[in-house]
Amino acid sequence: MRRSFIAGTGMYVPERVVTNHDLEQMMDTSDEWIRERSGIAERHFADAGIGPSDLAVRASRQAVENAGITLDDVDFLIFATLSPERYFPGSGVYLQRKLGIQGIGALDVRNQCTGFVYALSVADQFIKTEMYDTILVVGAEVHSAGLNFSTPGRDVAVLFGDGAGAVVLQPSPDPDRGILSTHLHADGDYAEELCVEAPTTLERPWLTKEMVEEGRIYPTMNGRQVFKHASTKFPQVIVESLEANHLSVEDLDMLIPHQANYRITQMVAKKLRLTEDQYMSNIHKYGNTTAASIPIALHEAVEEQRIEKNDLVSLAAFGSGFTWAAALLRW
Ligand code: ACO
């Protein structure tokens, strides 16, 4: 069976930079608290009128260019986001329209922080089974539209940023290089630990003035549960992917973890005994960009030449659901 490989990467973040000091003007927080608890110094926010598909257009064009192909070569696209511009249709069709590649299939993936790895896994199966030859896999978020920037929302609002990352997946020209395997997990027992309650089809009407006033339209997070499970599941799924390929942590050249929180990344690195040159961290610049964080960090790792041909690369994520996943690649 043929193997898929990442032929090109791209990223885009909106121009507007919002520092921790800017957030201090909106809520009772401090630069020191945010840096110490998350490692974040600043993030980028999109202006009103800009949706995730707009950010994704820029990232996608760059990924296509870096793959040395044209948009006409793309025969399927997968869009991972938790902040689509509309409840429906999904962001995939908006991206497709903006790229001018109408007619090809467009799939939306709703797996939050783990969305990009789930999307990559789906694309990998399509390439392996020869259903498609060139798939655009995108993660993009506009979190700034849906956060509570007053003090009651501070535990969540300070963590997230906007951005987009994209990769082009194609059949690998070398059977020894490309995606070795993907591993997907979820545990719905924890669905409410990190979620947005409203709008909800469980209530009539599904969105009310009271829901807005009570802040039920904003995400809520049990930070301690997230920390506890993330620092366990991240290492678990990375080791699972290595063992499935008869490899060990010592073989790993680069871990690109979902940029949830620098403290979580550090905990994972400590558990796996990784040195600083073995993992990517760019959360200080972008905050947590959920489905976009892995493709953005991957793009930067490639640009900074921190990944070289034949390196063993792990992409791993943990997020709302709870969901967690890993992809192991020979670059
Ligand atoms: N600024 C200042 N103070 C704040 C802020 C803020 N932005 N947010 C919360 N606080 C306050 C709380 O109100 C609380 O105050 P209180 O003690 O007076 O009630 C206090 O800080 C809580 O701080 P800690 O004692 O450090 O709380 P805890 O140990 O529970 O840590 C934290 C909270 C930092 C959220 C921790 O649970 C954590 O790091 N969790 C991981 C969450 C995360 O990073 N999620 C990433 C997004 S999800 C994903 O990508 C998987």
mmCIF file of C-alpha atoms and ligand atoms in Angstrom:
data_model
loop_
_atom_site.group_PDB
_atom_site.id
_atom_site.type_symbol
_atom_site.label_atom_id
_atom_site.label_comp_id
_atom_site.label_asym_id
_atom_site.label_seq_id
_atom_site.Cartn_x
_atom_site.Cartn_y
_atom_site.Cartn_z
ATOM 1 C CA MET A 1 0.000 0.000 0.000
ATOM 2 C CA ARG A 2 1.356 3.447 -0.829
ATOM 3 C CA ARG A 3 2.361 5.842 1.974
ATOM 4 C CA SER A 4 1.497 9.550 2.240
ATOM 5 C CA PHE A 5 3.944 12.375 3.003
ATOM 6 C CA ILE A 6 3.760 16.082 3.761
ATOM 7 C CA ALA A 7 4.822 17.778 0.522
ATOM 8 C CA GLY A 8 4.450 21.380 1.731
ATOM 9 C CA THR A 9 3.524 23.452 4.789
ATOM 10 C CA GLY A 10 2.125 26.962 5.306
ATOM 11 C CA MET A 11 0.855 29.257 8.037
ATOM 12 C CA TYR A 12 -0.762 32.624 8.576
ATOM 13 C CA VAL A 13 -1.609 34.691 11.649
ATOM 14 C CA PRO A 14 -3.542 37.983 11.581
ATOM 15 C CA GLU A 15 -1.417 41.116 11.919
ATOM 16 C CA ARG A 16 -2.904 42.491 15.140
ATOM 17 C CA VAL A 17 -0.749 41.507 18.138
ATOM 18 C CA VAL A 18 -2.407 41.480 21.571
ATOM 19 C CA THR A 19 0.040 41.372 24.478
ATOM 20 C CA ASN A 20 -0.627 40.261 28.044
ATOM 21 C CA HIS A 21 -0.453 43.949 28.985
ATOM 22 C CA ASP A 22 -3.288 44.654 26.526
ATOM 23 C CA LEU A 23 -5.368 41.987 28.306
ATOM 24 C CA GLU A 24 -4.601 43.652 31.655
ATOM 25 C CA GLN A 25 -6.648 46.621 30.378
ATOM 26 C CA MET A 26 -9.711 44.399 29.819
ATOM 27 C CA MET A 27 -9.752 42.113 32.885
ATOM 28 C CA ASP A 28 -8.158 41.509 36.265
ATOM 29 C CA THR A 29 -5.053 39.609 35.158
ATOM 30 C CA SER A 30 -1.316 40.173 34.896
ATOM 31 C CA ASP A 31 1.485 39.537 32.451
ATOM 32 C CA GLU A 32 3.274 37.638 35.206
ATOM 33 C CA TRP A 33 0.291 35.310 35.924
ATOM 34 C CA ILE A 34 -0.201 34.511 32.237
ATOM 35 C CA ARG A 35 3.496 33.897 31.523
ATOM 36 C CA GLU A 36 3.996 31.766 34.596
ATOM 37 C CA ARG A 37 0.866 29.608 34.111
ATOM 38 C CA SER A 38 0.989 29.242 30.308
ATOM 39 C CA GLY A 39 4.233 30.592 28.804
ATOM 40 C CA ILE A 40 2.212 32.984 26.623
ATOM 41 C CA ALA A 41 3.506 36.537 26.045
ATOM 42 C CA GLU A 42 1.290 37.576 23.131
ATOM 43 C CA ARG A 43 -1.199 36.292 20.600
ATOM 44 C CA HIS A 44 -2.672 37.512 17.296
ATOM 45 C CA PHE A 45 -6.342 38.454 16.953
ATOM 46 C CA ALA A 46 -8.335 38.817 13.729
ATOM 47 C CA ASP A 47 -10.559 41.831 13.171
ATOM 48 C CA ALA A 48 -14.344 41.458 12.805
ATOM 49 C CA GLY A 49 -15.233 40.285 9.309
ATOM 50 C CA ILE A 50 -12.256 37.891 9.121
ATOM 51 C CA GLY A 51 -13.151 34.222 9.577
ATOM 52 C CA PRO A 52 -11.036 31.082 9.920
ATOM 53 C CA SER A 53 -11.363 30.380 6.202
ATOM 54 C CA ASP A 54 -9.806 33.798 5.443
ATOM 55 C CA LEU A 55 -6.765 32.919 7.560
ATOM 56 C CA ALA A 56 -6.728 29.447 6.004
ATOM 57 C CA VAL A 57 -6.591 30.877 2.462
ATOM 58 C CA ARG A 58 -3.184 32.445 3.172
ATOM 59 C CA ALA A 59 -1.805 29.337 4.902
ATOM 60 C CA SER A 60 -3.136 27.066 2.128
ATOM 61 C CA ARG A 61 -1.624 29.115 -0.699
ATOM 62 C CA GLN A 62 1.763 28.956 1.021
ATOM 63 C CA ALA A 63 1.507 25.179 1.598
ATOM 64 C CA VAL A 64 0.564 24.634 -2.059
ATOM 65 C CA GLU A 65 3.464 26.806 -3.232
ATOM 66 C CA ASN A 66 5.923 25.032 -0.933
ATOM 67 C CA ALA A 67 4.699 21.672 -2.257
ATOM 68 C CA GLY A 68 5.571 22.873 -5.771
ATOM 69 C CA ILE A 69 2.055 22.273 -7.079
ATOM 70 C CA THR A 70 -0.889 24.452 -8.099
ATOM 71 C CA LEU A 71 -4.337 24.695 -6.561
ATOM 72 C CA ASP A 72 -5.704 22.785 -9.578
ATOM 73 C CA ASP A 73 -3.800 19.724 -8.325
ATOM 74 C CA VAL A 74 -5.727 19.655 -5.023
ATOM 75 C CA ASP A 75 -8.424 16.976 -5.246
ATOM 76 C CA PHE A 76 -9.812 17.063 -1.674
ATOM 77 C CA LEU A 77 -9.660 19.332 1.357
ATOM 78 C CA ILE A 78 -10.151 18.785 5.074
ATOM 79 C CA PHE A 79 -10.740 21.707 7.444
ATOM 80 C CA ALA A 80 -10.315 21.324 11.196
ATOM 81 C CA THR A 81 -11.723 24.093 13.406
ATOM 82 C CA LEU A 82 -13.803 24.681 16.516
ATOM 83 C CA SER A 83 -14.538 28.279 15.562
ATOM 84 C CA PRO A 84 -16.256 28.061 12.149
ATOM 85 C CA GLU A 85 -17.677 31.290 10.719
ATOM 86 C CA ARG A 86 -21.163 29.774 10.797
ATOM 87 C CA TYR A 87 -22.936 27.013 12.739
ATOM 88 C CA PHE A 88 -23.406 25.510 9.277
ATOM 89 C CA PRO A 89 -22.163 25.087 6.602
ATOM 90 C CA GLY A 90 -18.636 24.295 7.773
ATOM 91 C CA SER A 91 -15.558 26.369 6.991
ATOM 92 C CA GLY A 92 -14.372 23.884 4.342
ATOM 93 C CA VAL A 93 -16.750 25.145 1.686
ATOM 94 C CA TYR A 94 -15.810 28.761 2.404
ATOM 95 C CA LEU A 95 -12.128 27.943 2.010
ATOM 96 C CA GLN A 96 -12.838 26.026 -1.174
ATOM 97 C CA ARG A 97 -14.783 28.965 -2.641
ATOM 98 C CA LYS A 98 -12.072 31.475 -1.686
ATOM 99 C CA LEU A 99 -9.357 29.301 -3.226
ATOM 100 C CA GLY A 100 -11.454 28.918 -6.405
ATOM 101 C CA ILE A 101 -11.389 25.112 -6.337
ATOM 102 C CA GLN A 102 -15.141 24.497 -6.344
ATOM 103 C CA GLY A 103 -16.269 20.966 -7.122
ATOM 104 C CA ILE A 104 -13.785 18.933 -5.073
ATOM 105 C CA GLY A 105 -14.906 17.413 -1.770
ATOM 106 C CA ALA A 106 -14.589 19.528 1.394
ATOM 107 C CA LEU A 107 -14.746 17.833 4.790
ATOM 108 C CA ASP A 108 -15.000 19.575 8.157
ATOM 109 C CA VAL A 109 -13.460 17.989 11.248
ATOM 110 C CA ARG A 110 -14.713 18.923 14.730
ATOM 111 C CA ASN A 111 -12.145 17.577 17.138
ATOM 112 C CA GLN A 112 -10.944 20.825 18.724
ATOM 113 C CA CYS A 113 -7.245 20.802 19.731
ATOM 114 C CA THR A 114 -6.861 17.289 18.302
ATOM 115 C CA GLY A 115 -8.621 18.277 15.060
ATOM 116 C CA PHE A 116 -5.518 18.589 12.910
ATOM 117 C CA VAL A 117 -4.175 15.123 13.790
ATOM 118 C CA TYR A 118 -7.628 13.581 13.210
ATOM 119 C CA ALA A 119 -7.822 15.417 9.849
ATOM 120 C CA LEU A 120 -4.326 14.275 8.870
ATOM 121 C CA SER A 121 -5.238 10.692 9.737
ATOM 122 C CA VAL A 122 -8.358 10.822 7.539
ATOM 123 C CA ALA A 123 -6.328 12.306 4.656
ATOM 124 C CA ASP A 124 -3.674 9.606 5.120
ATOM 125 C CA GLN A 125 -6.297 6.856 4.684
ATOM 126 C CA PHE A 126 -7.612 8.477 1.473
ATOM 127 C CA ILE A 127 -4.094 8.642 0.015
ATOM 128 C CA LYS A 128 -3.265 5.066 1.048
ATOM 129 C CA THR A 129 -6.416 3.680 -0.552
ATOM 130 C CA GLU A 130 -5.726 5.762 -3.698
ATOM 131 C CA MET A 131 -9.037 7.627 -3.473
ATOM 132 C CA TYR A 132 -7.203 10.977 -3.714
ATOM 133 C CA ASP A 133 -3.684 12.084 -4.695
ATOM 134 C CA THR A 134 -3.371 15.615 -3.316
ATOM 135 C CA ILE A 135 -5.179 16.630 -0.135
ATOM 136 C CA LEU A 136 -5.066 20.023 1.550
ATOM 137 C CA VAL A 137 -5.297 19.597 5.343
ATOM 138 C CA VAL A 138 -5.980 22.795 7.250
ATOM 139 C CA GLY A 139 -6.398 23.851 10.864
ATOM 140 C CA ALA A 140 -7.627 27.409 11.465
ATOM 141 C CA GLU A 141 -9.232 29.292 14.331
ATOM 142 C CA VAL A 142 -10.697 32.682 15.153
ATOM 143 C CA HIS A 143 -11.005 32.300 18.919
ATOM 144 C CA SER A 144 -11.062 36.030 19.605
ATOM 145 C CA ALA A 145 -14.695 36.232 18.466
ATOM 146 C CA GLY A 146 -15.927 33.836 21.140
ATOM 147 C CA LEU A 147 -14.032 34.542 24.356
ATOM 148 C CA ASN A 148 -15.172 36.400 27.452
ATOM 149 C CA PHE A 149 -12.678 39.248 27.861
ATOM 150 C CA SER A 150 -14.059 40.347 31.232
ATOM 151 C CA THR A 151 -12.700 39.016 34.560
ATOM 152 C CA PRO A 152 -15.097 36.022 34.867
ATOM 153 C CA GLY A 153 -13.692 34.661 31.587
ATOM 154 C CA ARG A 154 -10.012 35.275 32.356
ATOM 155 C CA ASP A 155 -8.943 31.668 33.039
ATOM 156 C CA VAL A 156 -9.786 30.745 29.427
ATOM 157 C CA ALA A 157 -9.562 34.045 27.503
ATOM 158 C CA VAL A 158 -5.857 34.616 28.177
ATOM 159 C CA LEU A 159 -4.862 31.252 26.677
ATOM 160 C CA PHE A 160 -6.160 31.415 23.117
ATOM 161 C CA GLY A 161 -5.091 33.067 19.869
ATOM 162 C CA ASP A 162 -6.114 33.159 16.202
ATOM 163 C CA GLY A 163 -4.212 31.616 13.293
ATOM 164 C CA ALA A 164 -4.084 29.028 10.530
ATOM 165 C CA GLY A 165 -1.748 26.274 9.412
ATOM 166 C CA ALA A 166 -1.932 24.005 6.370
ATOM 167 C CA VAL A 167 -0.175 21.047 4.798
ATOM 168 C CA VAL A 168 -0.381 19.343 1.422
ATOM 169 C CA LEU A 169 -0.482 15.548 1.649
ATOM 170 C CA GLN A 170 0.545 13.438 -1.343
ATOM 171 C CA PRO A 171 1.767 9.891 -2.065
ATOM 172 C CA SER A 172 5.374 9.611 -0.899
ATOM 173 C CA PRO A 173 7.944 9.201 -3.663
ATOM 174 C CA ASP A 174 10.050 7.180 -1.173
ATOM 175 C CA PRO A 175 8.317 4.174 0.476
ATOM 176 C CA ASP A 176 10.442 4.600 3.624
ATOM 177 C CA ARG A 177 9.414 8.240 4.186
ATOM 178 C CA GLY A 178 6.068 9.768 5.130
ATOM 179 C CA ILE A 179 3.355 9.029 7.690
ATOM 180 C CA LEU A 180 4.217 5.760 9.459
ATOM 181 C CA SER A 181 0.993 5.549 11.476
ATOM 182 C CA THR A 182 -1.722 7.571 13.195
ATOM 183 C CA HIS A 183 -3.405 6.857 16.540
ATOM 184 C CA LEU A 184 -6.737 8.425 17.522
ATOM 185 C CA HIS A 185 -8.449 8.369 20.929
ATOM 186 C CA ALA A 186 -11.380 9.957 22.746
ATOM 187 C CA ASP A 187 -13.184 9.662 26.086
ATOM 188 C CA GLY A 188 -16.619 11.290 26.140
ATOM 189 C CA ASP A 189 -16.844 10.906 29.932
ATOM 190 C CA TYR A 190 -14.969 14.218 30.016
ATOM 191 C CA ALA A 191 -17.038 16.056 27.384
ATOM 192 C CA GLU A 192 -18.144 18.813 29.769
ATOM 193 C CA GLU A 193 -14.673 19.533 31.197
ATOM 194 C CA LEU A 194 -13.834 21.867 28.301
ATOM 195 C CA CYS A 195 -16.841 22.957 26.289
ATOM 196 C CA VAL A 196 -19.230 25.679 25.148
ATOM 197 C CA GLU A 197 -22.774 25.112 26.418
ATOM 198 C CA ALA A 198 -24.791 27.373 24.149
ATOM 199 C CA PRO A 199 -26.287 27.699 21.584
ATOM 200 C CA THR A 200 -27.698 24.235 22.217
ATOM 201 C CA THR A 201 -30.260 22.069 20.434
ATOM 202 C CA LEU A 202 -31.133 20.650 23.872
ATOM 203 C CA GLU A 203 -33.097 23.816 24.655
ATOM 204 C CA ARG A 204 -35.936 25.771 22.956
ATOM 205 C CA PRO A 205 -35.124 28.254 21.618
ATOM 206 C CA TRP A 206 -31.529 27.156 21.190
ATOM 207 C CA LEU A 207 -30.160 30.644 21.896
ATOM 208 C CA THR A 208 -31.682 33.176 24.290
ATOM 209 C CA LYS A 209 -30.817 36.589 25.664
ATOM 210 C CA GLU A 210 -30.402 34.914 29.083
ATOM 211 C CA MET A 211 -27.806 32.488 27.709
ATOM 212 C CA VAL A 212 -25.799 35.442 26.440
ATOM 213 C CA GLU A 213 -26.213 37.414 29.686
ATOM 214 C CA GLU A 214 -25.242 34.391 31.819
ATOM 215 C CA GLY A 215 -22.127 33.855 29.686
ATOM 216 C CA ARG A 216 -23.178 30.371 28.593
ATOM 217 C CA ILE A 217 -21.973 31.201 25.075
ATOM 218 C CA TYR A 218 -18.358 31.241 26.302
ATOM 219 C CA PRO A 219 -16.060 28.249 26.760
ATOM 220 C CA THR A 220 -15.629 26.832 30.248
ATOM 221 C CA MET A 221 -12.644 24.728 31.306
ATOM 222 C CA ASN A 222 -11.760 22.604 34.276
ATOM 223 C CA GLY A 223 -8.098 23.616 34.112
ATOM 224 C CA ARG A 224 -6.865 21.070 36.625
ATOM 225 C CA GLN A 225 -8.582 18.158 34.853
ATOM 226 C CA VAL A 226 -7.200 19.346 31.502
ATOM 227 C CA PHE A 227 -3.702 19.586 32.936
ATOM 228 C CA LYS A 228 -3.896 16.180 34.622
ATOM 229 C CA HIS A 229 -5.222 14.312 31.588
ATOM 230 C CA ALA A 230 -3.090 16.160 29.016
ATOM 231 C CA SER A 231 0.127 15.419 30.862
ATOM 232 C CA THR A 232 -0.804 11.713 30.962
ATOM 233 C CA LYS A 233 -2.371 11.175 27.526
ATOM 234 C CA PHE A 234 0.226 13.115 25.502
ATOM 235 C CA PRO A 235 3.151 10.847 26.533
ATOM 236 C CA GLN A 236 0.929 7.743 26.337
ATOM 237 C CA VAL A 237 -0.133 8.265 22.722
ATOM 238 C CA ILE A 238 3.387 9.309 21.619
ATOM 239 C CA VAL A 239 4.841 6.105 23.084
ATOM 240 C CA GLU A 240 1.975 4.091 21.538
ATOM 241 C CA SER A 241 2.872 5.445 18.075
ATOM 242 C CA LEU A 242 6.584 4.718 18.587
ATOM 243 C CA GLU A 243 5.973 1.176 19.844
ATOM 244 C CA ALA A 244 3.609 0.460 16.929
ATOM 245 C CA ASN A 245 6.596 1.119 14.667
ATOM 246 C CA HIS A 246 9.146 -0.738 16.845
ATOM 247 C CA LEU A 247 10.807 2.560 17.766
ATOM 248 C CA SER A 248 11.493 4.280 21.077
ATOM 249 C CA VAL A 249 11.661 7.828 22.477
ATOM 250 C CA GLU A 250 15.436 7.840 21.891
ATOM 251 C CA ASP A 251 14.738 7.572 18.140
ATOM 252 C CA LEU A 252 12.582 10.724 18.129
ATOM 253 C CA ASP A 253 14.182 13.734 16.417
ATOM 254 C CA MET A 254 11.335 16.230 16.792
ATOM 255 C CA LEU A 255 8.072 16.337 18.724
ATOM 256 C CA ILE A 256 5.539 18.898 17.508
ATOM 257 C CA PRO A 257 2.978 18.927 20.309
ATOM 258 C CA HIS A 258 -0.289 20.815 20.173
ATOM 259 C CA GLN A 259 0.636 24.110 21.835
ATOM 260 C CA ALA A 260 -1.863 23.860 24.708
ATOM 261 C CA ASN A 261 0.213 25.464 27.428
ATOM 262 C CA TYR A 262 3.978 25.633 27.920
ATOM 263 C CA ARG A 263 3.648 23.969 31.322
ATOM 264 C CA ILE A 264 1.899 20.994 29.716
ATOM 265 C CA THR A 265 4.600 20.782 27.019
ATOM 266 C CA GLN A 266 7.301 20.889 29.685
ATOM 267 C CA MET A 267 5.578 18.135 31.653
ATOM 268 C CA VAL A 268 5.396 15.951 28.520
ATOM 269 C CA ALA A 269 9.053 16.632 27.717
ATOM 270 C CA LYS A 270 10.027 15.761 31.279
ATOM 271 C CA LYS A 271 8.054 12.500 31.273
ATOM 272 C CA LEU A 272 9.600 11.462 27.951
ATOM 273 C CA ARG A 273 13.044 12.810 28.947
ATOM 274 C CA LEU A 274 13.238 15.010 25.837
ATOM 275 C CA THR A 275 15.893 17.669 25.474
ATOM 276 C CA GLU A 276 14.917 21.175 24.302
ATOM 277 C CA ASP A 277 16.101 20.538 20.751
ATOM 278 C CA GLN A 278 13.723 17.541 20.541
ATOM 279 C CA TYR A 279 10.460 19.518 20.756
ATOM 280 C CA MET A 280 8.870 22.670 19.338
ATOM 281 C CA SER A 281 7.364 25.427 21.438
ATOM 282 C CA ASN A 282 6.078 28.682 19.976
ATOM 283 C CA ILE A 283 3.133 29.303 22.321
ATOM 284 C CA HIS A 284 4.811 32.494 23.640
ATOM 285 C CA LYS A 285 4.110 34.155 20.245
ATOM 286 C CA TYR A 286 0.678 32.800 19.315
ATOM 287 C CA GLY A 287 -1.089 31.459 22.415
ATOM 288 C CA ASN A 288 -3.107 28.286 21.991
ATOM 289 C CA THR A 289 -4.459 28.232 18.421
ATOM 290 C CA THR A 290 -6.194 24.844 18.877
ATOM 291 C CA ALA A 291 -6.494 23.024 15.502
ATOM 292 C CA ALA A 292 -3.998 25.438 13.928
ATOM 293 C CA SER A 293 -1.221 25.011 16.491
ATOM 294 C CA ILE A 294 0.413 21.834 15.121
ATOM 295 C CA PRO A 295 0.565 22.906 11.449
ATOM 296 C CA ILE A 296 1.846 26.360 12.500
ATOM 297 C CA ALA A 297 4.580 24.837 14.704
ATOM 298 C CA LEU A 298 5.394 22.281 12.007
ATOM 299 C CA HIS A 299 5.759 25.025 9.401
ATOM 300 C CA GLU A 300 8.078 26.999 11.687
ATOM 301 C CA ALA A 301 10.153 23.890 12.465
ATOM 302 C CA VAL A 302 10.584 23.272 8.727
ATOM 303 C CA GLU A 303 11.424 26.949 8.020
ATOM 304 C CA GLU A 304 13.942 27.024 10.883
ATOM 305 C CA GLN A 305 15.471 23.796 9.530
ATOM 306 C CA ARG A 306 14.854 22.050 12.819
ATOM 307 C CA ILE A 307 13.527 19.075 10.815
ATOM 308 C CA GLU A 308 15.698 17.394 8.206
ATOM 309 C CA LYS A 309 15.102 14.650 5.680
ATOM 310 C CA ASN A 310 14.691 11.215 7.313
ATOM 311 C CA ASP A 311 14.112 12.694 10.790
ATOM 312 C CA LEU A 312 11.566 10.907 12.969
ATOM 313 C CA VAL A 313 8.810 13.430 13.729
ATOM 314 C CA SER A 314 5.862 13.061 16.094
ATOM 315 C CA LEU A 315 2.750 15.240 15.896
ATOM 316 C CA ALA A 316 0.692 14.848 19.064
ATOM 317 C CA ALA A 317 -2.398 16.506 20.490
ATOM 318 C CA PHE A 318 -4.787 16.551 23.426
ATOM 319 C CA GLY A 319 -7.986 18.548 23.708
ATOM 320 C CA SER A 320 -11.668 18.973 24.407
ATOM 321 C CA GLY A 321 -13.727 15.802 24.255
ATOM 322 C CA PHE A 322 -11.402 14.664 25.759
ATOM 323 C CA THR A 323 -9.624 13.654 22.557
ATOM 324 C CA TRP A 324 -5.967 12.806 22.029
ATOM 325 C CA ALA A 325 -3.993 11.580 19.038
ATOM 326 C CA ALA A 326 -0.561 11.197 17.462
ATOM 327 C CA ALA A 327 0.931 10.819 14.017
ATOM 328 C CA LEU A 328 4.446 9.452 13.536
ATOM 329 C CA LEU A 329 6.312 10.514 10.394
ATOM 330 C CA ARG A 330 9.631 9.770 8.765
ATOM 331 C CA TRP A 331 10.330 13.206 7.242
HETATM 332 N N1 ACO B 1 -5.246 36.023 35.620
HETATM 333 C C1 ACO B 1 -5.122 36.086 36.946
HETATM 334 N N2 ACO B 1 -5.666 35.187 37.778
HETATM 335 C C2 ACO B 1 -6.365 34.173 37.244
HETATM 336 C C3 ACO B 1 -6.530 34.057 35.840
HETATM 337 C C4 ACO B 1 -5.949 35.035 35.015
HETATM 338 N N3 ACO B 1 -6.042 34.986 33.693
HETATM 339 N N4 ACO B 1 -7.274 32.954 35.609
HETATM 340 C C5 ACO B 1 -7.567 32.404 36.797
HETATM 341 N N5 ACO B 1 -7.004 33.136 37.778
HETATM 342 C C6 ACO B 1 -7.084 32.909 39.221
HETATM 343 C C7 ACO B 1 -8.291 32.098 39.624
HETATM 344 O O1 ACO B 1 -9.424 32.904 39.754
HETATM 345 C C8 ACO B 1 -7.854 31.516 40.938
HETATM 346 O O2 ACO B 1 -7.995 32.504 41.915
HETATM 347 P P1 ACO B 1 -8.481 32.134 43.403
HETATM 348 O O3 ACO B 1 -7.438 31.192 43.934
HETATM 349 O O4 ACO B 1 -8.496 33.455 44.096
HETATM 350 O O5 ACO B 1 -9.804 31.493 43.242
HETATM 351 C C9 ACO B 1 -6.399 31.268 40.707
HETATM 352 O O6 ACO B 1 -5.996 32.110 39.635
HETATM 353 C C10 ACO B 1 -6.137 29.837 40.325
HETATM 354 O O7 ACO B 1 -4.774 29.701 40.106
HETATM 355 P P2 ACO B 1 -4.055 28.342 40.453
HETATM 356 O O8 ACO B 1 -4.075 28.119 41.901
HETATM 357 O O9 ACO B 1 -2.759 28.305 39.746
HETATM 358 O O10 ACO B 1 -5.062 27.319 39.830
HETATM 359 P P3 ACO B 1 -4.736 26.003 39.238
HETATM 360 O O11 ACO B 1 -3.581 25.390 39.915
HETATM 361 O O12 ACO B 1 -6.014 25.304 39.152
HETATM 362 O O13 ACO B 1 -4.216 26.373 37.763
HETATM 363 C C11 ACO B 1 -4.561 26.633 35.489
HETATM 364 C C12 ACO B 1 -5.094 26.896 36.861
HETATM 365 C C13 ACO B 1 -3.365 27.538 35.227
HETATM 366 C C14 ACO B 1 -5.623 26.906 34.463
HETATM 367 C C15 ACO B 1 -4.114 25.203 35.418
HETATM 368 O O14 ACO B 1 -5.181 24.411 35.803
HETATM 369 C C16 ACO B 1 -3.639 24.847 34.065
HETATM 370 O O15 ACO B 1 -2.576 25.228 33.632
HETATM 371 N N6 ACO B 1 -4.459 24.039 33.361
HETATM 372 C C17 ACO B 1 -4.246 23.694 31.993
HETATM 373 C C18 ACO B 1 -5.241 24.402 31.216
HETATM 374 C C19 ACO B 1 -4.748 24.721 29.842
HETATM 375 O O16 ACO B 1 -3.643 25.134 29.623
HETATM 376 N N7 ACO B 1 -5.572 24.498 28.896
HETATM 377 C C20 ACO B 1 -5.160 24.754 27.558
HETATM 378 C C21 ACO B 1 -6.340 24.855 26.699
HETATM 379 S S1 ACO B 1 -7.090 23.320 26.452
HETATM 380 C C22 ACO B 1 -6.108 22.459 25.414
HETATM 381 O O17 ACO B 1 -5.510 22.979 24.539
HETATM 382 C C23 ACO B 1 -5.987 21.041 25.674
#
